């Protein structure tokens, strides 16, 4: 059976030896280092839930390539139902982790690359699509987790990739050999990068002819020679090494765990090259990937919001505020905001369409609407959570003081709300709210899957302004206007 358990996933990470640095330290094993354990646990749950009877319908699928049952994160969408199940799966996993579980980026990269390789072959007679299918069978057969590595450091934003003073500010081909290519450059903010099995690398923007060396898509195993990972800092990340309760969500963390990946003359064999120089397809690949990843956000963030609403509600019971009408109203507002982004994700899945390659793509306009709403609604949900939680969110004594003989009884006495609810219950809930709303997690809702302006550009491009103008002109009796079909 081509599916790993969570334990097997962790074991598989121990067998590979990628080059990883964090806070000036070389990391030998991400499965045992406290800075990485929550992220590994969250990704492991994507394996566990695919095998759990209550979730396997959502979290697994039948491969159209082999007919075998596979983890849905390695599946190529074959129907609207697959697109909808993806969103439901993300919400279900988010409800369990309360944090990013990372595996969606590679999943979306694989789906975008699947359809684009078909289209490239059709135009240029290349053989990328069959090659990619072979690659997908390998990914599905081994149940691997590739990261999706798209965003380049970009240097001077006013210049194209080939105009940069330093050519490595975007990943590019430095040499073409008979059996493969050599690439250099870097990818930034890559979710789950250090606990993936490899990286599916894609261009970050539309390219012109002069940028053709930058129009490159390929896969590399995480321990390929010349690859180096520098893990990013997160707010409150030293809590992961200090204590458990103050982390708020010690098991799964509060964000995905992002890294800068450096490619220093990395060799990629031909069988893992899926675009090389077809610059006219780079923009479309980015758009398809972005559509898939923006489709996700009402799923995963909807699941996270469920946890947050639950934490805030439990806290109101612990603090004696649950019956206040303004608190009830704010909780209802939080639910409304969460369900709104979920509705958006479901809608862009239902309005998806079949690509010439046979696979399914979510609706690009509605996916961008989804993500733009996430950049707002998640912040508003967090603001309401802060409002209800109160100032302790920023001033509460640490777990050390709760357990210290000199201070513990005072912390316990004065952190209590309702008499029969232990102070520790209240402290734990506030720390969970802290972890989910006070730092890196919020920035992820803003910039993950692209910053708001990227969505605005897509919305403006796909928003049919001219058609809408004609609808208005028709009713206003301005000129002769035909009957428009929606
Ligand atoms: Fe998946 Fe959400 Fe994390 Fe993106 S932010 S990788 S969609 S869980
Ligand atoms: Fe993300």
Short mmCIF file of C-alpha atoms and ligand atoms in Angstrom, two decimals:
data_model
loop_
_atom_site.label_atom_id
_atom_site.label_comp_id
_atom_site.label_asym_id
_atom_site.label_seq_id
_atom_site.Cartn_x
_atom_site.Cartn_y
_atom_site.Cartn_z
CA UNK A 1 0.00 0.00 0.00
CA UNK A 2 1.63 3.28 -1.09
CA UNK A 3 0.81 5.22 2.06
CA UNK A 4 3.03 6.01 5.01
CA UNK A 5 1.90 6.35 8.60
CA UNK A 6 2.94 9.43 10.56
CA UNK A 7 5.60 7.34 12.26
CA UNK A 8 6.94 6.07 8.96
CA UNK A 9 7.05 9.66 7.68
CA UNK A 10 9.19 10.66 10.66
CA UNK A 11 11.42 7.63 10.14
CA UNK A 12 11.79 8.54 6.47
CA UNK A 13 13.10 11.99 7.48
CA UNK A 14 15.73 10.40 9.68
CA UNK A 15 17.11 8.48 6.71
CA UNK A 16 17.94 11.61 4.72
CA UNK A 17 20.57 14.18 5.60
CA UNK A 18 19.78 17.65 4.28
CA UNK A 19 21.94 20.63 5.12
CA UNK A 20 19.93 22.78 7.54
CA UNK A 21 20.95 25.75 9.68
CA UNK A 22 18.95 27.51 12.39
CA UNK A 23 20.17 30.34 14.61
CA UNK A 24 23.77 29.69 13.67
CA UNK A 25 23.54 25.99 14.40
CA UNK A 26 23.77 23.08 11.97
CA UNK A 27 20.75 20.86 12.52
CA UNK A 28 21.29 17.13 12.18
CA UNK A 29 17.82 15.80 12.84
CA UNK A 30 14.60 17.79 12.53
CA UNK A 31 12.57 15.03 14.15
CA UNK A 32 14.32 15.46 17.49
CA UNK A 33 15.23 19.18 17.62
CA UNK A 34 12.62 21.17 19.62
CA UNK A 35 12.52 24.00 17.06
CA UNK A 36 11.23 21.60 14.41
CA UNK A 37 9.24 18.96 16.28
CA UNK A 38 5.86 20.79 16.08
CA UNK A 39 6.20 21.24 12.32
CA UNK A 40 7.15 17.61 11.82
CA UNK A 41 4.17 16.58 13.98
CA UNK A 42 1.76 18.71 11.93
CA UNK A 43 2.99 17.26 8.63
CA UNK A 44 2.88 13.76 10.15
CA UNK A 45 -0.81 14.24 10.85
CA UNK A 46 -1.47 14.52 7.09
CA UNK A 47 -0.21 10.94 6.91
CA UNK A 48 -2.09 9.74 9.97
CA UNK A 49 -5.45 11.19 9.01
CA UNK A 50 -5.33 9.62 5.53
CA UNK A 51 -5.30 6.24 7.27
CA UNK A 52 -7.81 7.01 10.02
CA UNK A 53 -11.24 5.49 9.23
CA UNK A 54 -13.11 8.72 10.06
CA UNK A 55 -10.98 10.82 7.71
CA UNK A 56 -9.76 8.50 4.96
CA UNK A 57 -12.63 9.41 2.62
CA UNK A 58 -11.43 13.02 2.67
CA UNK A 59 -7.71 12.52 3.09
CA UNK A 60 -7.05 9.73 0.62
CA UNK A 61 -7.92 9.26 -3.06
CA UNK A 62 -7.62 6.78 -5.93
CA UNK A 63 -4.68 7.51 -8.21
CA UNK A 64 -5.74 8.05 -11.83
CA UNK A 65 -2.22 6.93 -12.79
CA UNK A 66 -2.03 3.60 -10.97
CA UNK A 67 -5.53 2.93 -9.62
CA UNK A 68 -4.05 2.58 -6.15
CA UNK A 69 -5.30 4.23 -2.98
CA UNK A 70 -3.02 7.14 -2.20
CA UNK A 71 -2.75 10.04 0.20
CA UNK A 72 -4.81 12.93 -1.23
CA UNK A 73 -1.81 15.24 -0.90
CA UNK A 74 -0.22 13.32 -3.79
CA UNK A 75 -3.37 13.24 -5.93
CA UNK A 76 -4.07 15.06 -9.19
CA UNK A 77 -7.64 16.43 -9.04
CA UNK A 78 -9.93 14.50 -11.38
CA UNK A 79 -13.27 16.17 -10.66
CA UNK A 80 -15.10 18.96 -8.90
CA UNK A 81 -15.57 16.51 -6.06
CA UNK A 82 -11.78 16.23 -5.68
CA UNK A 83 -11.49 20.02 -5.48
CA UNK A 84 -14.21 20.19 -2.83
CA UNK A 85 -12.77 17.30 -0.85
CA UNK A 86 -9.41 19.06 -0.82
CA UNK A 87 -10.95 22.09 0.92
CA UNK A 88 -12.86 19.91 3.39
CA UNK A 89 -9.71 17.93 4.10
CA UNK A 90 -7.74 21.11 4.84
CA UNK A 91 -10.41 22.32 7.23
CA UNK A 92 -10.53 18.94 8.97
CA UNK A 93 -6.75 18.82 9.41
CA UNK A 94 -6.61 22.48 10.50
CA UNK A 95 -9.16 21.67 13.20
CA UNK A 96 -6.80 19.02 14.57
CA UNK A 97 -3.51 20.94 14.31
CA UNK A 98 -4.55 24.56 14.90
CA UNK A 99 -1.53 25.28 12.75
CA UNK A 100 -0.22 25.02 9.20
CA UNK A 101 0.48 21.43 8.18
CA UNK A 102 2.61 22.47 5.19
CA UNK A 103 1.90 19.73 2.74
CA UNK A 104 -0.48 21.70 0.51
CA UNK A 105 2.19 23.77 -1.22
CA UNK A 106 3.85 20.83 -2.94
CA UNK A 107 0.38 19.35 -3.58
CA UNK A 108 -0.64 22.51 -5.41
CA UNK A 109 2.67 22.70 -7.24
CA UNK A 110 2.22 19.15 -8.51
CA UNK A 111 -1.31 19.86 -9.74
CA UNK A 112 -0.24 23.04 -11.52
CA UNK A 113 2.81 21.37 -13.09
CA UNK A 114 0.72 18.41 -14.23
CA UNK A 115 -1.52 20.56 -16.42
CA UNK A 116 1.15 23.01 -17.60
CA UNK A 117 3.52 20.27 -18.82
CA UNK A 118 0.68 18.95 -20.99
CA UNK A 119 0.17 22.40 -22.49
CA UNK A 120 3.90 22.98 -23.06
CA UNK A 121 4.21 19.65 -24.86
CA UNK A 122 1.27 20.48 -27.07
CA UNK A 123 2.91 23.71 -28.23
CA UNK A 124 6.54 22.64 -28.41
CA UNK A 125 6.47 18.87 -28.81
CA UNK A 126 8.53 18.42 -25.64
CA UNK A 127 8.15 15.34 -23.45
CA UNK A 128 7.59 16.94 -20.07
CA UNK A 129 4.13 15.57 -19.35
CA UNK A 130 5.00 11.86 -19.60
CA UNK A 131 8.11 12.62 -17.56
CA UNK A 132 5.99 14.34 -14.93
CA UNK A 133 3.55 11.44 -14.83
CA UNK A 134 6.46 9.09 -14.12
CA UNK A 135 7.60 11.47 -11.39
CA UNK A 136 4.07 11.55 -9.91
CA UNK A 137 3.93 7.75 -9.81
CA UNK A 138 7.15 7.84 -7.79
CA UNK A 139 5.74 10.49 -5.40
CA UNK A 140 2.48 8.58 -4.99
CA UNK A 141 4.17 5.19 -4.67
CA UNK A 142 6.48 6.40 -1.91
CA UNK A 143 3.98 8.86 -0.38
CA UNK A 144 6.56 11.65 -0.44
CA UNK A 145 6.09 15.24 0.65
CA UNK A 146 7.74 17.67 -1.77
CA UNK A 147 7.71 21.32 -0.79
CA UNK A 148 6.42 23.78 -3.37
CA UNK A 149 9.24 26.25 -3.90
CA UNK A 150 8.08 29.26 -5.88
CA UNK A 151 9.04 32.62 -4.34
CA UNK A 152 12.49 33.95 -5.27
CA UNK A 153 14.26 36.60 -3.17
CA UNK A 154 13.62 38.99 -6.15
CA UNK A 155 16.25 41.63 -5.30
CA UNK A 156 15.33 44.93 -6.95
CA UNK A 157 11.59 44.61 -7.61
CA UNK A 158 11.75 47.16 -10.41
CA UNK A 159 14.01 44.87 -12.47
CA UNK A 160 13.24 41.60 -14.25
CA UNK A 161 15.20 38.44 -13.30
CA UNK A 162 17.79 38.87 -16.06
CA UNK A 163 18.24 42.59 -15.30
CA UNK A 164 19.34 42.02 -11.68
CA UNK A 165 22.94 42.88 -10.87
CA UNK A 166 23.24 39.55 -9.07
CA UNK A 167 21.92 36.83 -11.43
CA UNK A 168 21.17 34.48 -8.53
CA UNK A 169 18.32 36.54 -7.08
CA UNK A 170 16.01 34.28 -9.06
CA UNK A 171 16.64 30.55 -9.51
CA UNK A 172 18.07 29.98 -12.97
CA UNK A 173 19.88 27.54 -15.20
CA UNK A 174 23.62 28.15 -15.15
CA UNK A 175 24.62 25.23 -17.33
CA UNK A 176 22.91 22.78 -19.65
CA UNK A 177 24.45 19.32 -19.81
CA UNK A 178 23.54 16.24 -21.81
CA UNK A 179 22.04 14.48 -18.80
CA UNK A 180 20.56 17.45 -16.95
CA UNK A 181 20.90 21.06 -15.87
CA UNK A 182 22.80 22.94 -13.18
CA UNK A 183 20.83 25.58 -11.28
CA UNK A 184 21.73 28.37 -8.87
CA UNK A 185 19.74 30.91 -6.87
CA UNK A 186 17.42 30.74 -3.89
CA UNK A 187 13.78 30.32 -2.90
CA UNK A 188 12.44 32.21 0.11
CA UNK A 189 9.69 31.59 2.70
CA UNK A 190 9.33 27.95 1.70
CA UNK A 191 6.78 26.27 3.94
CA UNK A 192 7.70 22.87 5.33
CA UNK A 193 11.01 23.01 3.46
CA UNK A 194 13.18 21.39 6.12
CA UNK A 195 10.86 18.45 6.79
CA UNK A 196 10.00 17.67 3.18
CA UNK A 197 11.57 14.90 1.13
CA UNK A 198 12.44 17.25 -1.73
CA UNK A 199 11.49 20.47 -3.48
CA UNK A 200 9.33 21.06 -6.52
CA UNK A 201 10.81 24.31 -7.83
CA UNK A 202 8.76 26.62 -10.05
CA UNK A 203 9.29 30.11 -11.48
CA UNK A 204 7.91 32.96 -9.42
CA UNK A 205 6.48 35.24 -12.13
CA UNK A 206 5.77 35.69 -15.82
CA UNK A 207 8.98 35.76 -17.86
CA UNK A 208 10.11 37.32 -21.12
CA UNK A 209 12.45 35.88 -23.77
CA UNK A 210 15.50 37.41 -22.09
CA UNK A 211 14.52 35.63 -18.83
CA UNK A 212 14.28 32.20 -20.37
CA UNK A 213 17.02 30.72 -18.16
CA UNK A 214 14.76 31.62 -15.22
CA UNK A 215 11.77 29.77 -16.68
CA UNK A 216 12.65 26.49 -15.04
CA UNK A 217 10.64 23.89 -13.14
CA UNK A 218 12.25 20.85 -11.55
CA UNK A 219 12.38 18.52 -8.55
CA UNK A 220 15.38 17.94 -6.31
CA UNK A 221 15.67 15.67 -3.27
CA UNK A 222 16.22 17.68 -0.09
CA UNK A 223 19.73 16.28 0.39
CA UNK A 224 20.98 17.02 -3.15
CA UNK A 225 24.58 18.29 -3.19
CA UNK A 226 24.69 22.11 -3.29
CA UNK A 227 21.36 22.57 -1.45
CA UNK A 228 21.33 24.49 1.83
CA UNK A 229 18.38 25.43 4.06
CA UNK A 230 18.29 28.34 6.49
CA UNK A 231 15.28 28.02 8.79
CA UNK A 232 13.46 31.27 9.60
CA UNK A 233 12.75 32.80 13.00
CA UNK A 234 9.20 32.97 14.29
CA UNK A 235 7.75 35.11 17.04
CA UNK A 236 8.17 33.46 20.44
CA UNK A 237 10.18 30.63 18.88
CA UNK A 238 12.54 30.27 21.85
CA UNK A 239 9.52 29.10 23.86
CA UNK A 240 9.80 25.88 21.87
CA UNK A 241 13.12 25.22 23.58
CA UNK A 242 12.16 26.56 27.02
CA UNK A 243 8.85 25.13 28.12
CA UNK A 244 5.64 23.56 26.97
CA UNK A 245 2.63 25.48 28.28
CA UNK A 246 3.82 28.91 27.15
CA UNK A 247 3.97 27.67 23.56
CA UNK A 248 0.19 27.49 23.50
CA UNK A 249 0.23 24.67 20.96
CA UNK A 250 3.31 22.65 21.84
CA UNK A 251 2.34 19.69 19.69
CA UNK A 252 1.81 21.42 16.35
CA UNK A 253 3.23 24.95 16.70
CA UNK A 254 1.62 28.07 15.34
CA UNK A 255 2.93 28.29 11.76
CA UNK A 256 4.32 26.06 9.04
CA UNK A 257 8.04 26.61 9.55
CA UNK A 258 9.54 28.42 6.60
CA UNK A 259 13.07 28.37 5.25
CA UNK A 260 15.33 30.05 2.74
CA UNK A 261 16.59 27.41 0.30
CA UNK A 262 19.91 28.15 -1.38
CA UNK A 263 20.80 26.38 -4.64
CA UNK A 264 24.53 26.54 -5.16
CA UNK A 265 25.16 24.91 -8.53
CA UNK A 266 22.75 22.03 -7.95
CA UNK A 267 22.59 19.31 -10.60
CA UNK A 268 19.10 18.24 -11.72
CA UNK A 269 18.88 15.15 -13.95
CA UNK A 270 16.72 15.45 -17.07
CA UNK A 271 14.04 13.14 -15.69
CA UNK A 272 13.26 15.72 -13.02
CA UNK A 273 13.18 18.78 -15.31
CA UNK A 274 9.62 19.81 -16.22
CA UNK A 275 10.15 23.21 -17.87
CA UNK A 276 13.38 24.64 -19.15
CA UNK A 277 13.30 27.81 -21.18
CA UNK A 278 9.59 27.84 -22.18
CA UNK A 279 9.27 31.33 -20.72
CA UNK A 280 5.83 31.90 -22.26
CA UNK A 281 4.36 29.29 -19.84
CA UNK A 282 5.98 30.63 -16.66
CA UNK A 283 3.23 33.17 -15.91
CA UNK A 284 0.47 30.62 -16.52
CA UNK A 285 2.15 28.10 -14.20
CA UNK A 286 2.36 30.73 -11.47
CA UNK A 287 -1.30 31.60 -11.98
CA UNK A 288 -2.45 27.98 -11.78
CA UNK A 289 -0.37 27.31 -8.68
CA UNK A 290 -1.56 30.54 -7.04
CA UNK A 291 -5.17 29.64 -7.81
CA UNK A 292 -4.79 26.27 -6.10
CA UNK A 293 -3.05 27.71 -3.07
CA UNK A 294 -5.50 30.59 -2.69
CA UNK A 295 -8.35 28.08 -3.00
CA UNK A 296 -6.97 26.41 0.14
CA UNK A 297 -7.09 29.28 2.54
CA UNK A 298 -10.75 29.19 3.47
CA UNK A 299 -10.16 25.50 4.25
CA UNK A 300 -7.09 25.54 6.45
CA UNK A 301 -7.76 28.97 7.97
CA UNK A 302 -11.40 27.99 8.46
CA UNK A 303 -10.21 25.00 10.48
CA UNK A 304 -7.85 27.15 12.50
CA UNK A 305 -10.63 29.67 13.14
CA UNK A 306 -12.80 26.82 14.48
CA UNK A 307 -10.10 26.10 17.06
CA UNK A 308 -9.73 29.78 17.90
CA UNK A 309 -13.47 30.31 18.31
CA UNK A 310 -13.54 27.24 20.55
CA UNK A 311 -10.65 28.56 22.64
CA UNK A 312 -12.29 31.96 23.05
CA UNK A 313 -15.65 30.44 23.95
CA UNK A 314 -14.03 28.14 26.52
CA UNK A 315 -12.19 31.14 27.93
CA UNK A 316 -15.42 33.11 28.33
CA UNK A 317 -16.75 30.20 30.41
CA UNK A 318 -13.57 30.24 32.49
CA UNK A 319 -13.73 34.01 32.96
CA UNK A 320 -17.46 34.36 33.60
CA UNK A 321 -18.15 36.46 30.50
CA UNK A 322 -20.00 33.90 28.39
CA UNK A 323 -23.44 35.35 29.02
CA UNK A 324 -22.57 38.95 28.16
CA UNK A 325 -24.51 39.92 25.05
CA UNK A 326 -21.56 41.71 23.41
CA UNK A 327 -19.43 38.59 23.89
CA UNK A 328 -22.07 36.37 22.29
CA UNK A 329 -22.29 38.85 19.43
CA UNK A 330 -18.52 38.84 18.92
CA UNK A 331 -18.41 35.04 18.93
CA UNK A 332 -21.18 34.98 16.31
CA UNK A 333 -19.20 37.50 14.27
CA UNK A 334 -16.08 35.31 14.46
CA UNK A 335 -18.06 32.31 13.22
CA UNK A 336 -19.54 34.40 10.42
CA UNK A 337 -16.08 35.54 9.29
CA UNK A 338 -14.71 31.99 9.37
CA UNK A 339 -17.62 30.49 7.48
CA UNK A 340 -17.40 33.26 4.89
CA UNK A 341 -13.86 32.28 3.89
CA UNK A 342 -14.88 28.61 3.88
CA UNK A 343 -17.81 29.45 1.56
CA UNK A 344 -15.35 31.15 -0.79
CA UNK A 345 -13.11 28.09 -0.92
CA UNK A 346 -16.04 25.79 -1.59
CA UNK A 347 -17.38 28.14 -4.27
CA UNK A 348 -14.12 28.33 -6.21
CA UNK A 349 -13.96 24.53 -6.09
CA UNK A 350 -17.52 24.11 -7.38
CA UNK A 351 -16.82 26.60 -10.17
CA UNK A 352 -13.63 24.78 -11.16
CA UNK A 353 -13.08 23.43 -14.67
CA UNK A 354 -11.31 20.68 -16.53
CA UNK A 355 -7.95 21.41 -18.13
CA UNK A 356 -6.91 19.95 -21.51
CA UNK A 357 -4.68 17.56 -19.51
CA UNK A 358 -7.86 16.09 -17.99
CA UNK A 359 -7.25 17.33 -14.45
CA UNK A 360 -9.33 19.96 -12.65
CA UNK A 361 -8.47 23.53 -11.78
CA UNK A 362 -10.25 25.76 -9.24
CA UNK A 363 -11.85 28.98 -10.49
CA UNK A 364 -9.11 31.63 -10.54
CA UNK A 365 -11.27 34.69 -9.84
CA UNK A 366 -13.07 33.11 -6.89
CA UNK A 367 -9.84 31.62 -5.52
CA UNK A 368 -8.32 35.10 -5.45
CA UNK A 369 -11.44 36.46 -3.77
CA UNK A 370 -11.04 33.70 -1.16
CA UNK A 371 -7.47 34.65 -0.34
CA UNK A 372 -8.13 38.39 -0.29
CA UNK A 373 -10.94 37.77 2.21
CA UNK A 374 -8.53 35.70 4.30
CA UNK A 375 -6.11 38.63 4.51
CA UNK A 376 -8.93 40.59 6.16
CA UNK A 377 -11.21 38.11 7.92
CA UNK A 378 -8.47 36.27 9.78
CA UNK A 379 -7.16 39.55 11.19
CA UNK A 380 -10.67 40.52 12.23
CA UNK A 381 -11.23 37.13 13.87
CA UNK A 382 -7.95 37.66 15.75
CA UNK A 383 -8.95 41.20 16.74
CA UNK A 384 -12.22 39.92 18.19
CA UNK A 385 -10.36 37.14 20.01
CA UNK A 386 -8.04 39.72 21.54
CA UNK A 387 -10.99 41.90 22.50
CA UNK A 388 -12.71 39.08 24.36
CA UNK A 389 -9.54 37.60 25.88
CA UNK A 390 -8.41 40.78 27.60
CA UNK A 391 -5.03 42.22 28.51
CA UNK A 392 -3.66 39.01 30.04
CA UNK A 393 -2.89 38.01 26.48
CA UNK A 394 0.07 40.39 26.69
CA UNK A 395 0.94 40.37 30.39
CA UNK A 396 0.43 36.87 31.80
CA UNK A 397 3.24 35.36 33.94
CA UNK A 398 5.12 32.43 32.48
CA UNK A 399 4.81 28.71 33.12
CA UNK A 400 8.05 28.97 35.11
CA UNK A 401 6.38 31.33 37.58
CA UNK A 402 3.32 29.11 37.80
CA UNK A 403 5.58 26.25 38.86
CA UNK A 404 8.02 28.20 41.01
CA UNK A 405 7.62 27.58 44.79
CA UNK A 406 7.95 31.29 45.54
CA UNK A 407 5.42 32.56 43.00
CA UNK A 408 3.29 29.61 41.99
CA UNK A 409 0.56 30.02 44.61
CA UNK A 410 0.17 33.71 43.72
CA UNK A 411 0.01 33.06 39.99
CA UNK A 412 -2.51 30.32 40.63
CA UNK A 413 -4.58 32.52 42.93
CA UNK A 414 -4.68 35.60 40.75
CA UNK A 415 -4.92 33.99 37.31
CA UNK A 416 -8.15 32.30 38.33
CA UNK A 417 -11.42 33.48 36.83
CA UNK A 418 -14.54 31.47 37.74
CA UNK A 419 -13.91 29.75 41.09
CA UNK A 420 -14.32 26.14 40.00
CA UNK A 421 -12.17 26.43 36.87
CA UNK A 422 -8.46 25.85 37.58
CA UNK A 423 -6.17 28.81 36.80
CA UNK A 424 -4.11 26.50 34.62
CA UNK A 425 -7.12 25.96 32.31
CA UNK A 426 -7.43 29.69 31.80
CA UNK A 427 -3.67 30.09 31.30
CA UNK A 428 -3.56 27.29 28.71
CA UNK A 429 -6.46 28.77 26.73
CA UNK A 430 -4.91 32.23 26.71
CA UNK A 431 -1.57 30.81 25.56
CA UNK A 432 -3.31 28.95 22.73
CA UNK A 433 -5.00 32.19 21.64
CA UNK A 434 -1.62 33.91 21.94
CA UNK A 435 0.05 31.31 19.71
CA UNK A 436 -2.69 31.50 17.09
CA UNK A 437 -3.03 35.27 16.87
CA UNK A 438 -0.06 37.19 18.22
CA UNK A 439 2.76 36.69 15.79
CA UNK A 440 3.94 34.94 12.70
CA UNK A 441 0.64 33.11 12.24
CA UNK A 442 -1.17 36.31 11.32
CA UNK A 443 1.48 37.44 8.84
CA UNK A 444 1.05 34.06 7.17
CA UNK A 445 -2.61 34.87 6.51
CA UNK A 446 -1.56 38.12 4.88
CA UNK A 447 1.35 36.99 2.73
CA UNK A 448 1.07 33.20 2.41
CA UNK A 449 -0.10 32.26 -1.13
CA UNK A 450 0.82 35.78 -2.23
CA UNK A 451 0.32 39.25 -0.82
CA UNK A 452 -3.04 41.05 -1.17
CA UNK A 453 -1.85 43.11 -4.12
CA UNK A 454 -1.17 39.93 -6.07
CA UNK A 455 -4.82 38.98 -5.57
CA UNK A 456 -5.99 42.47 -6.54
CA UNK A 457 -4.06 42.24 -9.82
CA UNK A 458 -5.73 38.92 -10.63
CA UNK A 459 -9.15 40.18 -9.60
CA UNK A 460 -8.78 43.26 -11.76
CA UNK A 461 -7.61 41.13 -14.69
CA UNK A 462 -10.39 38.57 -14.37
CA UNK A 463 -13.16 40.79 -13.08
CA UNK A 464 -14.69 41.43 -16.57
CA UNK A 465 -14.90 45.20 -16.12
CA UNK A 466 -15.68 45.80 -19.81
CA UNK A 467 -18.51 43.30 -19.75
CA UNK A 468 -19.91 44.87 -16.60
CA UNK A 469 -19.71 48.29 -18.24
CA UNK A 470 -21.80 46.96 -21.13
CA UNK A 471 -24.41 45.54 -18.72
CA UNK A 472 -24.81 49.01 -17.24
CA UNK A 473 -24.88 50.70 -20.64
CA UNK A 474 -27.60 48.34 -21.82
CA UNK A 475 -29.91 49.26 -18.95
CA UNK A 476 -29.02 52.93 -19.19
CA UNK A 477 -29.92 52.77 -22.92
CA UNK A 478 -26.46 53.86 -24.00
CA UNK A 479 -25.86 52.59 -27.54
CA UNK A 480 -26.89 49.18 -28.89
CA UNK A 481 -25.99 46.40 -26.45
CA UNK A 482 -26.44 42.66 -27.08
CA UNK A 483 -27.99 40.22 -24.62
CA UNK A 484 -25.21 38.89 -22.38
CA UNK A 485 -25.10 35.35 -21.12
CA UNK A 486 -23.57 34.88 -17.68
FE1 LIG B 1 -1.61 24.31 3.70
FE2 LIG B 1 -2.78 26.41 4.79
FE3 LIG B 1 -0.27 25.81 5.44
FE4 LIG B 1 -0.78 26.79 3.02
S1 LIG B 1 -1.07 27.85 5.00
S2 LIG B 1 0.50 25.00 3.48
S3 LIG B 1 -2.80 25.90 2.62
S4 LIG B 1 -2.09 24.57 5.87
FE1 LIG B 2 0.69 29.08 3.41
#
